[in-house]
Amino acid sequence: MIVIDGEIAAALAAHKPVVALETTIITHGLPWPANMHAARRFEEAVRRHDAVPATIGVVEGRVHVGLSDAQLEVLARGDVEKIQASTLPFAVLRRMTGGTTVSASICIAHRAGIRVFATGGIGGIHRHTGAGTSSDVSADLPELAQTPVIVVCAGAKAILDLPATLEYLETHGVTVIGYRTDDFPAFYSRSSGLPVDVRCDSPAEVAAIWRAKRALGLPGGLLVTVPVPVSDEIPAGDIEPAIEQAVAEAAARGLRSAAVTPFLLTRIAELTGERSLAANLALLKNNARVAAEIALELGVGS
Ligand code: PSU
Ligand code: MN
């Protein structure tokens, strides 16, 4: 069911650095053709920093670790599924095609023997809007708590209830690292105003925390949060009106479950345009670099 590309399998066998990447960001996070461009730049950034990219997605029921350019294009162009951990079993059985979320991608990465994963922003606990269900918790959170993969991201978008999201991570034992920052980043903005658990200033420090976690027999992953580069940051005050509008529209439509996040991401992209696309691309490349450096560091002495 899981097809690992030859170059990736060879790199893993030789203990060379590999970085897993997700695809819901391509299928449901960014508009065509910016999504295709972003997918390629994301992979290139991993390669430029001496690691092998392993983009994960599902094509006609096969779970691929490493997608060809043609397969990436099918995902980027198409009206395809959003595949999270709960969807994976029947996505395979019913020969579905779709992008895998952070939760589904880190499950697969772990099974493939990959320890480092990069994305833009993770899912979390949605803001309570008063409509629909009172609590919408992304499957990314429990998956992080149980799957031993290092997840590198730019924090999470302020479409979420960020304090509640951090509380969940703390309750479930997920160490939140600030990479060269003391604050949890809010995707477009470098700080959410909320503190991380611990700051690390180098890939070696992240690797040391990972080794300590494993040596202590603790389950689950690590969350490494990297602020968007200064030149591409969008101040929270500039992005907040778009977020509030999108959240209100989602509530008015009565959206729930897996439909909520794609709707919010699409609306914010529409409302904020080129500026948010540029920030998105910049933080993806930045996260890919940090993930590659951590993967390289993990190879040292292991
Ligand atoms: N947040 C973003 N960009 C994204 C996602 C979240 O800023 O692309 C995607 C990721 O794939 C994440 C998924 O794993 O949405 C979470 O969806 P949900 O909130 O339905 O769990
Ligand atoms: Mn949800």
Short mmCIF file of C-alpha atoms and ligand atoms in Angstrom, two decimals:
data_model
loop_
_atom_site.label_atom_id
_atom_site.label_comp_id
_atom_site.label_asym_id
_atom_site.label_seq_id
_atom_site.Cartn_x
_atom_site.Cartn_y
_atom_site.Cartn_z
CA MET A 1 0.00 0.00 0.00
CA ILE A 2 2.92 2.34 0.69
CA VAL A 3 5.17 3.00 -2.31
CA ILE A 4 8.55 4.49 -1.43
CA ASP A 5 10.39 6.16 -4.28
CA GLY A 6 13.78 4.57 -5.12
CA GLU A 7 15.95 7.59 -4.33
CA ILE A 8 14.24 8.03 -0.94
CA ALA A 9 14.54 4.32 -0.08
CA ALA A 10 18.25 4.42 -0.95
CA ALA A 11 18.80 7.55 1.15
CA LEU A 12 17.04 5.97 4.14
CA ALA A 13 19.03 2.75 3.81
CA ALA A 14 22.26 4.77 3.75
CA HIS A 15 21.14 6.88 6.78
CA LYS A 16 21.21 10.02 4.66
CA PRO A 17 18.95 12.95 5.63
CA VAL A 18 15.36 12.79 4.34
CA VAL A 19 12.60 15.34 4.97
CA ALA A 20 8.95 14.37 4.54
CA LEU A 21 6.51 16.98 3.14
CA GLU A 22 2.71 17.01 3.11
CA THR A 23 0.29 17.68 0.24
CA THR A 24 -2.96 19.05 1.71
CA ILE A 25 -1.18 22.37 1.57
CA ILE A 26 -1.09 21.82 -2.21
CA THR A 27 -4.60 20.41 -2.66
CA HIS A 28 -6.48 22.57 -0.15
CA GLY A 29 -4.13 25.26 1.14
CA LEU A 30 -3.08 27.27 -1.91
CA PRO A 31 -4.71 28.16 -5.25
CA TRP A 32 -3.58 26.80 -8.65
CA PRO A 33 -0.99 27.52 -10.07
CA ALA A 34 0.70 29.03 -7.00
CA ASN A 35 0.32 25.64 -5.28
CA MET A 36 2.34 23.82 -7.97
CA HIS A 37 5.03 26.46 -7.81
CA ALA A 38 5.10 26.20 -4.02
CA ALA A 39 5.32 22.39 -4.11
CA ARG A 40 8.37 22.53 -6.37
CA ARG A 41 10.09 25.29 -4.36
CA PHE A 42 9.42 23.36 -1.15
CA GLU A 43 11.19 20.27 -2.52
CA GLU A 44 14.03 22.32 -4.02
CA ALA A 45 14.68 24.01 -0.69
CA VAL A 46 15.13 20.60 0.98
CA ARG A 47 17.56 19.51 -1.77
CA ARG A 48 19.51 22.77 -1.64
CA HIS A 49 20.23 22.01 2.00
CA ASP A 50 21.54 18.52 1.29
CA ALA A 51 18.53 16.39 2.20
CA VAL A 52 16.18 14.32 0.05
CA PRO A 53 12.56 15.53 -0.09
CA ALA A 54 9.84 12.90 0.39
CA THR A 55 6.52 14.44 -0.59
CA ILE A 56 3.65 12.27 0.63
CA GLY A 57 0.26 11.91 -1.06
CA VAL A 58 -2.32 9.36 -2.20
CA VAL A 59 -2.83 8.63 -5.92
CA GLU A 60 -5.51 6.13 -6.93
CA GLY A 61 -5.36 4.42 -3.57
CA ARG A 62 -1.59 4.13 -3.40
CA VAL A 63 0.18 5.99 -0.65
CA HIS A 64 3.27 7.51 -2.22
CA VAL A 65 6.37 8.60 -0.33
CA GLY A 66 7.93 10.66 -3.09
CA LEU A 67 5.72 11.93 -5.92
CA SER A 68 6.67 12.46 -9.55
CA ASP A 69 6.12 15.88 -11.10
CA ALA A 70 3.11 14.48 -12.99
CA GLN A 71 1.58 13.11 -9.77
CA LEU A 72 2.16 16.43 -8.00
CA GLU A 73 0.37 18.16 -10.86
CA VAL A 74 -2.63 15.82 -10.57
CA LEU A 75 -2.90 16.80 -6.91
CA ALA A 76 -2.33 20.50 -7.57
CA ARG A 77 -4.86 20.81 -10.43
CA GLY A 78 -7.53 18.53 -9.25
CA ASP A 79 -10.67 18.42 -7.39
CA VAL A 80 -9.19 15.80 -5.05
CA GLU A 81 -9.70 14.61 -1.49
CA LYS A 82 -8.31 15.92 1.76
CA ILE A 83 -6.94 12.81 3.45
CA GLN A 84 -6.38 12.86 7.20
CA ALA A 85 -5.50 9.96 9.52
CA SER A 86 -9.14 8.82 9.79
CA THR A 87 -9.58 8.87 5.99
CA LEU A 88 -6.46 6.88 5.09
CA PRO A 89 -7.86 3.31 5.38
CA PHE A 90 -10.80 3.86 3.04
CA ALA A 91 -8.86 6.21 0.77
CA VAL A 92 -6.64 3.22 0.00
CA LEU A 93 -9.51 0.74 -0.36
CA ARG A 94 -11.59 3.01 -2.58
CA ARG A 95 -8.68 4.08 -4.75
CA MET A 96 -9.00 7.72 -3.83
CA THR A 97 -6.59 10.49 -4.85
CA GLY A 98 -5.80 13.32 -2.49
CA GLY A 99 -3.47 15.42 -0.42
CA THR A 100 -2.44 14.10 2.98
CA THR A 101 -2.71 16.43 5.99
CA VAL A 102 -0.05 16.71 8.66
CA SER A 103 -1.73 13.90 10.63
CA ALA A 104 -1.85 11.43 7.71
CA SER A 105 1.59 12.46 6.43
CA ILE A 106 3.44 11.95 9.71
CA CYS A 107 1.77 8.52 10.18
CA ILE A 108 3.14 7.52 6.79
CA ALA A 109 6.53 9.18 7.29
CA HIS A 110 7.03 7.26 10.51
CA ARG A 111 6.11 3.95 8.87
CA ALA A 112 8.60 4.74 6.11
CA GLY A 113 11.36 5.43 8.67
CA ILE A 114 11.52 9.21 8.20
CA ARG A 115 12.09 11.27 11.34
CA VAL A 116 11.79 14.86 10.13
CA PHE A 117 8.80 16.49 8.45
CA ALA A 118 8.13 20.05 7.27
CA THR A 119 4.92 21.94 6.58
CA GLY A 120 3.62 25.53 6.60
CA GLY A 121 1.27 25.56 9.56
CA ILE A 122 -0.26 22.75 11.61
CA GLY A 123 -3.95 22.31 12.31
CA GLY A 124 -5.18 22.96 15.84
CA ILE A 125 -8.26 23.83 17.84
CA HIS A 126 -10.62 26.12 15.97
CA ARG A 127 -11.96 29.33 17.44
CA HIS A 128 -15.38 28.86 18.96
CA THR A 129 -17.81 30.76 16.79
CA GLY A 130 -21.02 29.87 18.52
CA ALA A 131 -22.22 27.97 15.46
CA GLY A 132 -22.12 24.23 14.96
CA THR A 133 -20.11 22.05 17.31
CA SER A 134 -18.39 23.66 20.27
CA SER A 135 -15.04 22.03 19.67
CA ASP A 136 -13.14 21.23 16.48
CA VAL A 137 -9.78 19.66 17.23
CA SER A 138 -7.50 18.85 14.31
CA ALA A 139 -6.29 15.26 14.02
CA ASP A 140 -2.82 16.81 13.70
CA LEU A 141 -2.71 17.32 17.47
CA PRO A 142 -3.30 13.74 18.74
CA GLU A 143 -1.11 12.43 15.93
CA LEU A 144 1.76 14.66 17.10
CA ALA A 145 1.24 13.29 20.60
CA GLN A 146 1.65 9.67 19.50
CA THR A 147 3.86 9.61 16.40
CA PRO A 148 7.62 10.05 16.84
CA VAL A 149 8.34 12.58 14.08
CA ILE A 150 9.89 16.06 14.35
CA VAL A 151 7.39 18.49 12.78
CA VAL A 152 8.86 21.79 11.56
CA CYS A 153 6.30 24.55 10.93
CA ALA A 154 5.72 28.30 11.19
CA GLY A 155 3.41 27.77 14.15
CA ALA A 156 -0.27 27.87 13.31
CA LYS A 157 -2.54 30.41 11.65
CA ALA A 158 -4.49 32.74 13.89
CA ILE A 159 -7.66 31.27 12.31
CA LEU A 160 -7.25 28.91 15.27
CA ASP A 161 -7.61 29.36 19.00
CA LEU A 162 -3.86 29.43 19.59
CA PRO A 163 -3.91 29.41 23.43
CA ALA A 164 -6.22 26.34 23.39
CA THR A 165 -3.99 24.66 20.78
CA LEU A 166 -0.89 25.16 22.94
CA GLU A 167 -2.77 23.88 26.02
CA TYR A 168 -3.63 20.69 24.14
CA LEU A 169 -0.01 20.15 23.12
CA GLU A 170 1.15 20.67 26.71
CA THR A 171 -1.49 18.29 28.12
CA HIS A 172 -0.45 15.59 25.66
CA GLY A 173 3.28 15.89 26.17
CA VAL A 174 4.27 17.50 22.88
CA THR A 175 7.33 19.70 23.49
CA VAL A 176 6.96 22.98 21.58
CA ILE A 177 10.33 24.38 20.51
CA GLY A 178 10.84 27.96 19.33
CA TYR A 179 13.56 27.99 16.70
CA ARG A 180 15.56 31.14 17.41
CA THR A 181 12.47 32.60 19.10
CA ASP A 182 10.85 32.64 22.54
CA ASP A 183 7.36 33.13 21.10
CA PHE A 184 5.03 30.74 19.32
CA PRO A 185 4.80 32.08 15.74
CA ALA A 186 1.40 32.73 14.14
CA PHE A 187 2.25 31.71 10.55
CA TYR A 188 2.07 35.11 8.75
CA SER A 189 3.27 36.91 11.88
CA ARG A 190 6.47 36.15 13.76
CA SER A 191 4.83 36.13 17.18
CA SER A 192 1.46 35.14 18.58
CA GLY A 193 2.42 36.73 21.90
CA LEU A 194 2.34 33.26 23.48
CA PRO A 195 5.48 31.57 24.83
CA VAL A 196 6.97 28.29 23.56
CA ASP A 197 8.20 25.59 25.98
CA VAL A 198 11.84 25.95 25.08
CA ARG A 199 14.01 27.93 22.69
CA CYS A 200 16.65 26.29 20.49
CA ASP A 201 19.20 28.28 18.51
CA SER A 202 20.71 25.50 16.40
CA PRO A 203 19.80 22.21 14.70
CA ALA A 204 22.15 20.49 17.17
CA GLU A 205 20.05 21.72 20.10
CA VAL A 206 16.87 20.38 18.49
CA ALA A 207 18.57 17.04 17.81
CA ALA A 208 19.73 16.90 21.46
CA ILE A 209 16.16 17.40 22.73
CA TRP A 210 14.94 14.71 20.33
CA ARG A 211 17.57 12.24 21.57
CA ALA A 212 16.71 13.04 25.20
CA LYS A 213 13.02 12.48 24.52
CA ARG A 214 13.74 9.10 22.92
CA ALA A 215 16.20 8.10 25.66
CA LEU A 216 13.54 8.84 28.28
CA GLY A 217 11.12 6.56 26.46
CA LEU A 218 8.61 9.36 25.89
CA PRO A 219 6.11 8.81 23.07
CA GLY A 220 5.21 11.19 20.28
CA GLY A 221 6.87 13.94 18.32
CA LEU A 222 8.37 17.37 18.73
CA LEU A 223 7.00 20.58 17.31
CA VAL A 224 9.68 22.94 16.02
CA THR A 225 8.24 26.37 15.28
CA VAL A 226 10.13 28.74 12.99
CA PRO A 227 9.00 32.35 12.49
CA VAL A 228 8.34 33.58 8.92
CA PRO A 229 11.37 35.57 7.61
CA VAL A 230 11.22 39.23 8.73
CA SER A 231 11.01 40.58 5.17
CA ASP A 232 7.84 38.57 4.44
CA GLU A 233 6.03 38.97 7.74
CA ILE A 234 2.47 40.31 7.71
CA PRO A 235 1.68 42.12 10.97
CA ALA A 236 -1.15 40.49 12.94
CA GLY A 237 -3.24 43.68 12.67
CA ASP A 238 -3.15 43.49 8.86
CA ILE A 239 -4.26 39.86 8.64
CA GLU A 240 -6.81 39.81 11.48
CA PRO A 241 -9.70 41.46 9.58
CA ALA A 242 -9.45 38.79 6.84
CA ILE A 243 -9.38 36.05 9.47
CA GLU A 244 -12.40 37.44 11.28
CA GLN A 245 -14.34 37.72 8.04
CA ALA A 246 -13.45 34.17 6.97
CA VAL A 247 -14.31 32.69 10.39
CA ALA A 248 -17.67 34.52 10.40
CA GLU A 249 -18.46 33.26 6.89
CA ALA A 250 -17.60 29.68 7.85
CA ALA A 251 -19.93 29.95 10.86
CA ALA A 252 -22.73 31.48 8.76
CA ARG A 253 -22.48 28.58 6.31
CA GLY A 254 -22.62 26.09 9.16
CA LEU A 255 -19.43 24.42 7.95
CA ARG A 256 -18.06 21.63 10.09
CA SER A 257 -15.50 18.88 10.26
CA ALA A 258 -12.89 18.57 7.50
CA ALA A 259 -14.49 21.34 5.41
CA VAL A 260 -13.69 24.14 7.86
CA THR A 261 -9.94 24.55 7.40
CA PRO A 262 -9.93 24.40 3.55
CA PHE A 263 -12.69 27.03 3.47
CA LEU A 264 -10.79 29.35 5.83
CA LEU A 265 -7.52 28.91 3.94
CA THR A 266 -9.19 29.62 0.58
CA ARG A 267 -11.03 32.71 1.82
CA ILE A 268 -7.95 34.19 3.50
CA ALA A 269 -5.94 33.62 0.32
CA GLU A 270 -8.68 35.40 -1.67
CA LEU A 271 -8.98 38.28 0.77
CA THR A 272 -5.26 38.92 1.21
CA GLY A 273 -3.92 38.03 -2.26
CA GLU A 274 -0.30 38.30 -3.34
CA ARG A 275 1.03 39.36 0.01
CA SER A 276 -0.10 36.22 1.81
CA LEU A 277 1.12 34.02 -1.06
CA ALA A 278 4.59 35.58 -0.82
CA ALA A 279 4.65 35.03 2.95
CA ASN A 280 3.49 31.44 2.47
CA LEU A 281 6.21 30.66 -0.04
CA ALA A 282 8.91 32.31 2.07
CA LEU A 283 8.00 30.40 5.21
CA LEU A 284 7.77 27.07 3.36
CA LYS A 285 11.29 27.48 2.01
CA ASN A 286 12.53 28.57 5.41
CA ASN A 287 10.92 25.59 7.16
CA ALA A 288 12.34 23.21 4.53
CA ARG A 289 15.83 24.55 5.24
CA VAL A 290 15.51 24.18 9.01
CA ALA A 291 14.06 20.66 8.62
CA ALA A 292 16.93 19.65 6.31
CA GLU A 293 19.48 20.98 8.78
CA ILE A 294 17.86 19.04 11.63
CA ALA A 295 17.75 15.85 9.51
CA LEU A 296 21.44 16.30 8.70
CA GLU A 297 22.24 16.77 12.38
CA LEU A 298 20.27 13.66 13.37
CA GLY A 299 22.43 11.62 11.04
CA VAL A 300 25.51 12.63 13.01
CA GLY A 301 26.25 9.88 15.50
CA SER A 302 23.12 7.82 14.83
N1 PSU B 1 -3.10 25.20 8.18
C1 PSU B 1 -2.47 25.97 7.28
N2 PSU B 1 -2.24 25.46 6.05
C2 PSU B 1 -2.62 24.19 5.70
C3 PSU B 1 -3.28 23.38 6.68
C4 PSU B 1 -3.50 23.94 7.90
O1 PSU B 1 -2.11 27.09 7.56
O2 PSU B 1 -2.40 23.77 4.56
C5 PSU B 1 -3.66 21.99 6.32
C6 PSU B 1 -2.59 21.01 6.80
O3 PSU B 1 -2.50 19.95 5.87
C7 PSU B 1 -3.15 20.50 8.10
C8 PSU B 1 -4.64 20.48 7.80
O4 PSU B 1 -2.68 19.23 8.47
O5 PSU B 1 -4.86 21.64 7.02
C9 PSU B 1 -5.47 20.49 9.07
O6 PSU B 1 -6.83 20.37 8.74
P1 PSU B 1 -7.90 20.26 9.92
O7 PSU B 1 -7.89 21.59 10.60
O8 PSU B 1 -9.21 19.96 9.27
O9 PSU B 1 -7.43 19.17 10.83
MN MN B 2 -11.33 19.82 12.17
#
